């Protein structure tokens, strides 16, 4: 099971890194297109700014999962669960779970466990103004990135401790 977790985490990380890079390139090209259309043709497109914003959201959250996997995420106290005691691993896991649990919960449920008041359901009832995209497609990255972070956490916690 440990090997499967590490392999799955590594493959998902490669996919996230590739998608984050593509989103950043797409964002840069979209902004350049907007500048070119605005000043070159004096006719700016209505959808380019919106697309760049959505690509930035996806790139940022996918990039955050890659940073977490590589232990490059910003921390207040540096705790490396790979070479610390069981107590440090438990504290590390709890802090990640305490942070991600409410986010995942409110992605799907609202007050009183009402599914229709959850973030994704409310987003699915809205369309973006410039592109006509269902906003749930944009917001889907939030629970997806949280799930990827949990996968990376499980893989990190199942690594063997360094010899002390």
Coordinates of N, CA, C and O in Angstrom, one line a residue:
X1 N 0.8 -1.2 0.0 CA 0.0 0.0 0.0 C 0.9 1.3 0.0 O 0.5 2.2 -0.7
X2 N 2.0 1.2 0.7 CA 2.9 2.4 0.8 C 3.4 2.7 -0.5 O 3.5 3.9 -0.9
X3 N 3.8 1.7 -1.3 CA 4.4 1.9 -2.6 C 3.4 2.5 -3.5 O 3.7 3.4 -4.4
X4 N 2.1 2.1 -3.4 CA 1.1 2.6 -4.3 C 0.8 4.1 -3.9 O 0.6 4.9 -4.9
X5 N 0.8 4.4 -2.6 CA 0.6 5.8 -2.3 C 1.7 6.7 -2.8 O 1.4 7.8 -3.3
X6 N 2.9 6.3 -2.7 CA 4.1 7.1 -3.2 C 4.0 7.2 -4.7 O 4.3 8.3 -5.2
X7 N 3.7 6.2 -5.4 CA 3.6 6.2 -6.8 C 2.5 7.1 -7.3 O 2.6 7.9 -8.2
X8 N 1.3 7.0 -6.6 CA 0.2 7.8 -7.0 C 0.5 9.3 -6.7 O 0.1 10.1 -7.5
X9 N 1.1 9.5 -5.6 CA 1.4 10.9 -5.2 C 2.4 11.5 -6.2 O 2.2 12.7 -6.7
X10 N 3.4 10.7 -6.6 CA 4.4 11.2 -7.6 C 3.7 11.5 -9.0 O 4.0 12.5 -9.6
X11 N 2.8 10.6 -9.4 CA 2.2 10.8 -10.7 C 1.2 11.9 -10.7 O 1.2 12.7 -11.7
X12 N 0.5 12.1 -9.6 CA -0.4 13.2 -9.5 C 0.4 14.5 -9.5 O 0.0 15.5 -10.1
X13 N 1.5 14.5 -8.8 CA 2.3 15.7 -8.7 C 2.9 16.1 -10.1 O 2.9 17.3 -10.4
X14 N 3.3 15.1 -10.9 CA 3.8 15.4 -12.2 C 2.6 16.1 -13.0 O 2.9 17.0 -13.8
X15 N 1.4 15.5 -12.9 CA 0.3 16.0 -13.7 C 0.0 17.4 -13.2 O -0.3 18.3 -14.0
X16 N 0.0 17.7 -11.9 CA -0.3 19.0 -11.4 C 0.7 20.0 -11.8 O 0.3 21.2 -12.2
X17 N 2.0 19.6 -11.8 CA 3.0 20.5 -12.2 C 2.9 20.9 -13.7 O 3.0 22.1 -14.1
X18 N 2.6 19.9 -14.5 CA 2.4 20.2 -16.0 C 1.1 21.1 -16.2 O 1.2 22.1 -16.9
X19 N 0.0 20.8 -15.5 CA -1.2 21.6 -15.6 C -0.9 23.0 -15.1 O -1.4 24.0 -15.7
X20 N -0.2 23.2 -14.0 CA 0.1 24.5 -13.5 C 0.9 25.3 -14.5 O 0.7 26.5 -14.7
X21 N 1.9 24.7 -15.1 CA 2.8 25.3 -16.1 C 1.9 25.7 -17.3 O 2.1 26.9 -17.8
X22 N 1.1 24.9 -17.7 CA 0.2 25.2 -18.9 C -0.7 26.3 -18.5 O -1.0 27.2 -19.4
X23 N -1.3 26.3 -17.3 CA -2.2 27.4 -16.9 C -1.4 28.8 -16.8 O -1.9 29.8 -17.3
X24 N -0.2 28.7 -16.4 CA 0.6 30.0 -16.3 C 0.9 30.5 -17.7 O 0.9 31.7 -18.0
X25 N 1.3 29.6 -18.6 CA 1.6 30.0 -20.0 C 0.3 30.5 -20.7 O 0.3 31.5 -21.3
X26 N -0.8 29.8 -20.4 CA -2.1 30.3 -21.0 C -2.5 31.6 -20.4 O -3.0 32.5 -21.2
X27 N -2.2 31.8 -19.1 CA -2.5 33.1 -18.6 C -1.7 34.2 -19.2 O -2.2 35.3 -19.5
X28 N -0.4 34.0 -19.4 CA 0.5 35.0 -20.0 C 0.1 35.3 -21.4 O 0.0 36.4 -21.8
X29 N -0.3 34.2 -22.2 CA -0.7 34.4 -23.6 C -2.0 35.2 -23.6 O -2.2 36.0 -24.5
X30 N -2.9 34.9 -22.7 CA -4.2 35.6 -22.7 C -4.0 37.0 -22.4 O -4.7 37.9 -23.0
X31 N -3.2 37.4 -21.4 CA -2.9 38.8 -21.1 C -2.3 39.5 -22.3 O -2.6 40.6 -22.6
X32 N -1.3 38.8 -23.0 CA -0.7 39.4 -24.1 C -1.7 39.6 -25.3 O -1.7 40.7 -25.9
X33 N -2.6 38.7 -25.4 CA -3.7 38.9 -26.4 C -4.6 40.0 -26.1 O -5.0 40.8 -27.0
X34 N -4.9 40.2 -24.8 CA -5.7 41.3 -24.3 C -5.0 42.6 -24.6 O -5.6 43.6 -25.1
X35 N -3.7 42.7 -24.4 CA -3.0 43.9 -24.6 C -2.9 44.2 -26.1 O -3.1 45.4 -26.6
X36 N -2.7 43.2 -26.9 CA -2.6 43.4 -28.4 C -3.9 43.8 -28.9 O -4.0 44.7 -29.8
X37 N -5.0 43.2 -28.5 CA -6.4 43.6 -29.0 C -6.7 45.0 -28.5 O -7.3 45.7 -29.3
X38 N -6.4 45.4 -27.3 CA -6.8 46.7 -26.8 C -6.0 47.8 -27.5 O -6.6 48.8 -27.9
X39 N -4.7 47.7 -27.6 CA -3.9 48.7 -28.1 C -3.6 48.6 -29.6 O -3.4 49.6 -30.3
X40 N -3.6 47.4 -30.1 CA -3.4 47.2 -31.6 C -4.6 47.4 -32.4 O -4.5 48.0 -33.5
X41 N -5.7 46.8 -31.9 CA -7.0 46.9 -32.7 C -8.0 47.9 -32.1 O -9.0 48.2 -32.7
X42 N -7.7 48.4 -30.9 CA -8.6 49.3 -30.2 C -9.9 48.6 -30.0 O -11.0 49.3 -30.0
X43 N -9.9 47.3 -29.8 CA -11.1 46.5 -29.6 C -10.8 45.4 -28.6 O -10.4 44.3 -29.1
X44 N -10.8 45.6 -27.3 CA -10.5 44.6 -26.4 C -11.6 43.5 -26.3 O -12.8 43.8 -26.5
X45 N -11.1 42.3 -26.1 CA -12.1 41.2 -26.0 C -12.6 41.2 -24.6 O -12.0 41.6 -23.6
X46 N -13.9 40.8 -24.4 CA -14.5 40.8 -23.1 C -14.1 39.6 -22.3 O -14.3 39.6 -21.1
X47 N -13.6 38.5 -22.9 CA -13.4 37.3 -22.1 C -11.9 37.0 -21.7 O -11.7 36.2 -20.9
X48 N -11.0 37.8 -22.2 CA -9.6 37.5 -21.9 C -9.2 37.7 -20.4 O -8.5 37.0 -19.8
X49 N -9.7 38.8 -19.9 CA -9.4 39.1 -18.5 C -10.0 38.0 -17.5 O -9.3 37.6 -16.6
X50 N -11.2 37.6 -17.9 CA -11.8 36.6 -17.1 C -11.1 35.2 -17.2 O -10.9 34.5 -16.2
X51 N -10.7 34.9 -18.4 CA -9.9 33.6 -18.6 C -8.6 33.7 -17.9 O -8.2 32.7 -17.2
X52 N -7.9 34.8 -17.9 CA -6.6 34.9 -17.2 C -6.8 34.8 -15.7 O -6.0 34.1 -15.0
X53 N -7.9 35.3 -15.2 CA -8.2 35.2 -13.8 C -8.4 33.7 -13.4 O -7.9 33.2 -12.4
X54 N -9.2 33.0 -14.2 CA -9.5 31.6 -13.9 C -8.3 30.7 -14.0 O -8.0 29.8 -13.2
X55 N -7.4 31.0 -15.0 CA -6.2 30.3 -15.1 C -5.2 30.5 -14.0 O -4.5 29.7 -13.5
X56 N -5.3 31.8 -13.4 CA -4.4 32.1 -12.3 C -4.9 31.3 -11.1 O -4.0 30.8 -10.3
X57 N -6.2 31.2 -10.9 CA -6.7 30.4 -9.7 C -6.2 29.0 -9.8 O -5.7 28.4 -8.9
X58 N -6.4 28.4 -11.0 CA -6.0 27.0 -11.2 C -4.5 26.8 -11.1 O -4.1 25.8 -10.4
X59 N -3.7 27.7 -11.6 CA -2.3 27.6 -11.5 C -1.8 27.7 -10.1 O -0.9 27.0 -9.6
X60 N -2.4 28.6 -9.4 CA -2.0 28.9 -8.0 C -2.3 27.7 -7.1 O -1.5 27.2 -6.3
X61 N -3.5 27.1 -7.2 CA -3.9 26.0 -6.4 C -3.2 24.7 -6.8 O -2.8 23.9 -5.9
X62 N -3.0 24.5 -8.1 CA -2.2 23.3 -8.5 C -0.7 23.5 -8.1 O -0.1 22.5 -7.7
X63 N -0.2 24.7 -8.2 CA 1.2 24.9 -7.8 C 1.3 24.8 -6.2 O 2.4 24.3 -5.8
X64 N 0.3 25.1 -5.5 CA 0.4 24.9 -4.0 C 0.5 23.4 -3.7 O 1.2 23.1 -2.7
X65 N -0.2 22.5 -4.4 CA 0.0 21.1 -4.2 C 1.4 20.6 -4.5 O 1.9 19.8 -3.8
X66 N 2.0 21.2 -5.5 CA 3.4 20.8 -5.9 C 4.3 21.3 -4.8 O 5.3 20.6 -4.5
X67 N 4.1 22.5 -4.3 CA 5.0 23.1 -3.2 C 4.8 22.2 -2.0 O 5.9 22.0 -1.3
X68 N 3.6 21.8 -1.6 CA 3.5 20.9 -0.5 C 4.2 19.6 -0.6 O 4.8 19.1 0.3
X69 N 4.1 19.0 -1.8 CA 4.8 17.8 -2.1 C 6.3 17.9 -1.9 O 6.9 17.0 -1.4
X70 N 6.8 19.0 -2.3 CA 8.3 19.2 -2.2 C 8.7 19.9 -0.9 O 9.9 20.2 -0.7
X71 N 7.7 20.1 0.0 CA 8.0 20.7 1.3 C 8.6 22.1 1.1 O 9.4 22.6 1.8
X72 N 8.1 22.9 0.1 CA 8.5 24.2 -0.2 C 7.4 25.2 0.2 O 7.6 26.4 -0.1
X73 N 6.3 24.8 0.8 CA 5.3 25.7 1.2 C 5.7 26.5 2.5 O 6.5 26.0 3.3
X74 N 5.2 27.7 2.6 CA 5.6 28.5 3.7 C 5.0 28.0 5.0 O 3.9 27.6 5.1
X75 N 5.9 28.0 6.1 CA 5.4 27.5 7.4 C 5.9 28.4 8.4 O 6.9 29.1 8.3
X76 N 5.1 28.4 9.5 CA 5.5 29.3 10.7 C 6.7 28.6 11.4 O 7.7 29.2 11.7
X77 N 6.5 27.3 11.7 CA 7.5 26.5 12.3 C 7.9 25.4 11.4 O 7.0 24.7 10.9
X78 N 9.1 25.2 11.1 CA 9.5 24.1 10.2 C 9.5 22.8 10.9 O 10.3 22.5 11.7
X79 N 8.5 22.0 10.5 CA 8.4 20.6 11.0 C 8.5 19.7 9.7 O 7.7 19.8 8.8
X80 N 9.5 18.9 9.7 CA 9.7 18.0 8.6 C 9.3 16.6 9.1 O 10.0 16.0 9.8
X81 N 8.1 16.1 8.7 CA 7.6 14.8 9.3 C 8.5 13.6 8.8 O 8.4 12.6 9.3
X82 N 9.3 13.8 7.8 CA 10.1 12.7 7.3 C 11.2 12.3 8.3 O 11.6 11.2 8.3
X83 N 11.7 13.2 9.1 CA 12.8 12.9 10.0 C 12.6 13.3 11.4 O 13.5 13.6 12.2
X84 N 11.3 13.4 11.8 CA 11.0 13.8 13.2 C 10.3 12.6 13.9 O 10.0 11.6 13.3
X85 N 10.0 12.8 15.1 CA 9.4 11.8 15.9 C 7.9 11.6 15.5 O 7.4 12.3 14.7
X86 N 7.3 10.5 16.1 CA 5.9 10.3 15.8 C 5.0 11.5 16.2 O 4.1 11.8 15.6
X87 N 5.4 12.1 17.3 CA 4.7 13.3 17.8 C 4.7 14.4 16.8 O 3.6 15.0 16.5
X88 N 5.8 14.6 16.2 CA 5.9 15.7 15.1 C 5.0 15.3 13.9 O 4.4 16.2 13.3
X89 N 5.0 14.0 13.6 CA 4.1 13.6 12.5 C 2.7 13.8 12.8 O 1.9 14.2 11.9
X90 N 2.3 13.5 14.0 CA 0.9 13.6 14.4 C 0.5 15.1 14.4 O -0.6 15.5 13.9
X91 N 1.3 15.9 14.9 CA 1.0 17.4 14.9 C 1.0 17.9 13.5 O 0.1 18.7 13.2
X92 N 1.9 17.5 12.7 CA 1.9 18.0 11.3 C 0.6 17.5 10.6 O -0.1 18.3 9.9
X93 N 0.2 16.3 10.8 CA -1.0 15.7 10.1 C -2.2 16.5 10.6 O -3.1 16.8 9.8
X94 N -2.3 16.7 11.9 CA -3.4 17.4 12.5 C -3.6 18.8 12.0 O -4.7 19.3 11.7
X95 N -2.4 19.5 11.9 CA -2.5 20.9 11.4 C -3.0 20.9 9.9 O -3.9 21.8 9.6
X96 N -2.6 20.0 9.1 CA -3.1 20.0 7.7 C -4.5 19.6 7.7 O -5.3 20.2 7.0
X97 N -4.9 18.6 8.5 CA -6.3 18.2 8.5 C -7.2 19.3 9.1 O -8.4 19.5 8.6
X98 N -6.8 20.0 10.1 CA -7.6 21.1 10.7 C -7.8 22.2 9.6 O -8.9 22.8 9.6
X99 N -6.8 22.4 8.8 CA -6.9 23.4 7.8 C -7.8 23.0 6.6 O -8.7 23.7 6.2
X100 N -7.7 21.7 6.2 CA -8.4 21.3 5.0 C -9.8 20.8 5.2 O -10.6 20.9 4.3
X101 N -10.1 20.3 6.4 CA -11.4 19.7 6.7 C -12.5 20.7 6.5 O -13.5 20.4 5.8
X102 N -12.5 21.9 7.0 CA -13.6 22.8 6.8 C -13.7 23.3 5.4 O -14.8 23.5 4.8
X103 N -12.6 23.4 4.7 CA -12.6 23.7 3.2 C -13.4 22.7 2.5 O -14.3 23.0 1.7
X104 N -13.0 21.4 2.7 CA -13.7 20.3 2.0 C -15.2 20.2 2.4 O -16.0 20.0 1.5
X105 N -15.4 20.4 3.6 CA -16.8 20.3 4.1 C -17.7 21.4 3.4 O -18.7 21.1 2.8
X106 N -17.2 22.6 3.4 CA -18.1 23.7 2.9 C -18.0 23.7 1.3 O -18.8 24.4 0.7
X107 N -17.2 23.0 0.7 CA -17.2 22.8 -0.7 C -18.5 22.1 -1.1 O -19.1 22.3 -2.2
X108 N -18.9 21.1 -0.3 CA -20.0 20.2 -0.6 C -21.3 20.5 0.2 O -22.4 20.3 -0.3
X109 N -21.1 21.0 1.4 CA -22.3 21.2 2.3 C -22.3 22.6 2.8 O -21.2 23.2 3.0
X110 N -23.5 23.1 3.1 CA -23.6 24.4 3.8 C -24.1 24.2 5.2 O -23.9 23.1 5.7
X111 N -24.7 25.2 5.8 CA -25.2 25.0 7.2 C -26.2 23.9 7.2 O -27.0 23.6 6.3
X112 N -26.2 23.2 8.4 CA -27.1 22.0 8.6 C -26.9 20.9 7.6 O -27.8 20.2 7.2
X113 N -25.7 20.8 7.1 CA -25.3 19.7 6.1 C -26.3 19.8 4.8 O -26.6 18.8 4.2
X114 N -26.6 21.0 4.5 CA -27.5 21.2 3.3 C -26.6 21.3 2.1 O -25.8 22.2 1.9
X115 N -26.8 20.3 1.2 CA -26.0 20.2 0.0 C -26.2 21.4 -1.0 O -25.3 21.8 -1.6
X116 N -27.4 21.9 -1.0 CA -27.8 23.0 -1.9 C -27.1 24.3 -1.4 O -27.1 25.3 -2.2
X117 N -26.6 24.4 -0.2 CA -26.0 25.6 0.2 C -24.5 25.5 0.2 O -23.7 26.4 0.6
X118 N -23.9 24.4 -0.3 CA -22.5 24.2 -0.4 C -21.9 25.1 -1.6 O -22.6 25.5 -2.5
X119 N -20.6 25.3 -1.5 CA -19.9 26.1 -2.5 C -20.1 25.7 -3.9 O -20.4 26.5 -4.8
X120 N -19.9 24.4 -4.2 CA -20.0 23.9 -5.5 C -21.4 24.0 -6.1 O -21.6 24.3 -7.2
X121 N -22.4 23.7 -5.3 CA -23.8 23.7 -5.7 C -24.2 25.1 -6.0 O -24.8 25.4 -7.1
X122 N -23.8 26.1 -5.2 CA -24.2 27.5 -5.4 C -23.4 28.0 -6.7 O -24.0 28.7 -7.4
X123 N -22.2 27.5 -6.8 CA -21.4 27.9 -8.0 C -22.0 27.4 -9.3 O -21.9 28.0 -10.3
X124 N -22.6 26.2 -9.2 CA -23.2 25.6 -10.4 C -24.4 26.3 -10.9 O -24.8 26.1 -12.1
X125 N -24.9 27.1 -10.1 CA -26.1 27.9 -10.5 C -25.7 29.3 -11.1 O -26.6 30.1 -11.4
X126 N -24.4 29.5 -11.3 CA -24.0 30.8 -11.8 C -23.2 30.6 -13.1 O -22.4 29.6 -13.2
X127 N -23.2 31.5 -14.0 CA -22.4 31.5 -15.2 C -21.6 32.7 -15.2 O -22.0 33.8 -14.8
X128 N -20.3 32.6 -15.8 CA -19.5 33.7 -15.8 C -20.0 34.7 -16.9 O -20.6 34.3 -17.9
X129 N -19.8 36.0 -16.7 CA -20.3 37.0 -17.6 C -19.6 37.0 -19.0 O -20.3 37.1 -20.0
X130 N -18.3 37.0 -18.9 CA -17.6 37.1 -20.2 C -17.5 35.9 -21.1 O -17.6 36.0 -22.3
X131 N -17.4 34.7 -20.4 CA -17.2 33.5 -21.2 C -18.4 32.6 -21.2 O -18.4 31.6 -22.0
X132 N -19.3 32.7 -20.3 CA -20.5 31.9 -20.2 C -20.1 30.5 -19.7 O -20.8 29.5 -20.0
X133 N -19.1 30.4 -18.8 CA -18.7 29.1 -18.3 C -19.4 28.9 -16.9 O -19.6 29.9 -16.2
X134 N -19.8 27.7 -16.6 CA -20.4 27.4 -15.4 C -19.3 27.6 -14.3 O -18.2 27.1 -14.4
X135 N -19.7 28.4 -13.3 CA -18.7 28.7 -12.2 C -18.2 27.5 -11.4 O -17.2 27.5 -10.7
X136 N -19.0 26.4 -11.4 CA -18.6 25.2 -10.7 C -17.3 24.6 -11.4 O -16.5 24.0 -10.7
X137 N -17.2 24.9 -12.7 CA -16.0 24.4 -13.4 C -14.7 25.1 -12.8 O -13.6 24.5 -12.8
X138 N -14.9 26.4 -12.5 CA -13.8 27.2 -12.0 C -13.5 26.8 -10.5 O -12.4 26.5 -10.1
X139 N -14.6 26.6 -9.8 CA -14.5 26.3 -8.3 C -14.1 24.9 -8.0 O -13.7 24.6 -6.9
X140 N -14.2 24.0 -9.0 CA -13.9 22.6 -8.8 C -12.4 22.4 -8.4 O -12.1 21.4 -7.8
X141 N -11.6 23.3 -8.6 CA -10.2 23.2 -8.3 C -10.0 23.2 -6.8 O -9.0 22.6 -6.2
X142 N -10.9 23.8 -6.0 CA -10.7 23.9 -4.6 C -10.8 22.5 -3.9 O -9.9 22.1 -3.2
X143 N -11.9 21.7 -4.1 CA -11.9 20.4 -3.5 C -10.8 19.5 -4.2 O -10.3 18.6 -3.5
X144 N -10.6 19.7 -5.4 CA -9.6 18.9 -6.1 C -8.2 19.1 -5.5 O -7.5 18.1 -5.2
X145 N -7.8 20.3 -5.3 CA -6.5 20.6 -4.7 C -6.4 20.1 -3.2 O -5.4 19.6 -2.8
X146 N -7.5 20.2 -2.5 CA -7.5 19.7 -1.1 C -7.4 18.2 -1.1 O -6.6 17.6 -0.3
X147 N -8.0 17.5 -2.0 CA -7.9 16.0 -2.1 C -6.4 15.7 -2.5 O -5.9 14.7 -2.0
X148 N -5.8 16.4 -3.4 CA -4.4 16.1 -3.8 C -3.5 16.4 -2.6 O -2.6 15.6 -2.4
X149 N -3.8 17.4 -1.8 CA -3.0 17.7 -0.6 C -3.1 16.5 0.4 O -2.1 16.1 1.0
X150 N -4.3 16.0 0.5 CA -4.4 14.8 1.4 C -3.7 13.6 0.9 O -3.1 12.8 1.7
X151 N -3.7 13.4 -0.4 CA -2.9 12.3 -1.0 C -1.4 12.5 -0.7 O -0.7 11.5 -0.2
X152 N -0.9 13.7 -0.9 CA 0.5 14.0 -0.6 C 0.8 13.8 0.9 O 1.9 13.3 1.2
X153 N -0.1 14.2 1.7 CA 0.1 14.0 3.2 C 0.2 12.6 3.5 O 1.0 12.2 4.3
X154 N -0.7 11.8 3.0 CA -0.7 10.3 3.3 C 0.6 9.7 2.8 O 1.2 8.9 3.5
X155 N 1.1 10.1 1.6 CA 2.3 9.6 1.1 C 3.5 10.0 2.0 O 4.4 9.3 2.3
X156 N 3.5 11.3 2.4 CA 4.5 11.8 3.3 C 4.6 11.1 4.6 O 5.6 10.8 5.1
X157 N 3.4 10.9 5.2 CA 3.4 10.2 6.5 C 3.7 8.8 6.5 O 4.1 8.2 7.5
X158 N 3.6 8.1 5.4 CA 4.0 6.7 5.3 C 5.4 6.5 4.9 O 5.9 5.3 4.7
X159 N 6.2 7.6 4.7 CA 7.6 7.4 4.4 C 8.3 6.9 5.7 O 7.9 7.2 6.8
X160 N 9.4 6.2 5.5 CA 10.1 5.7 6.6 C 10.9 6.8 7.3 O 11.4 7.7 6.6
X161 N 10.9 6.8 8.6 CA 11.7 7.8 9.3 C 13.2 7.6 9.1 O 13.6 6.5 9.0
X162 N 13.9 8.7 9.0 CA 15.3 8.6 8.9 C 15.9 8.1 10.2 O 15.4 8.3 11.3
X163 N 17.0 7.4 10.0 CA 17.7 6.8 11.2 C 18.3 7.9 12.0 O 18.9 8.8 11.5
X164 N 18.0 7.8 13.3 CA 18.5 8.8 14.2 C 19.7 8.3 15.0 O 20.0 7.2 15.1

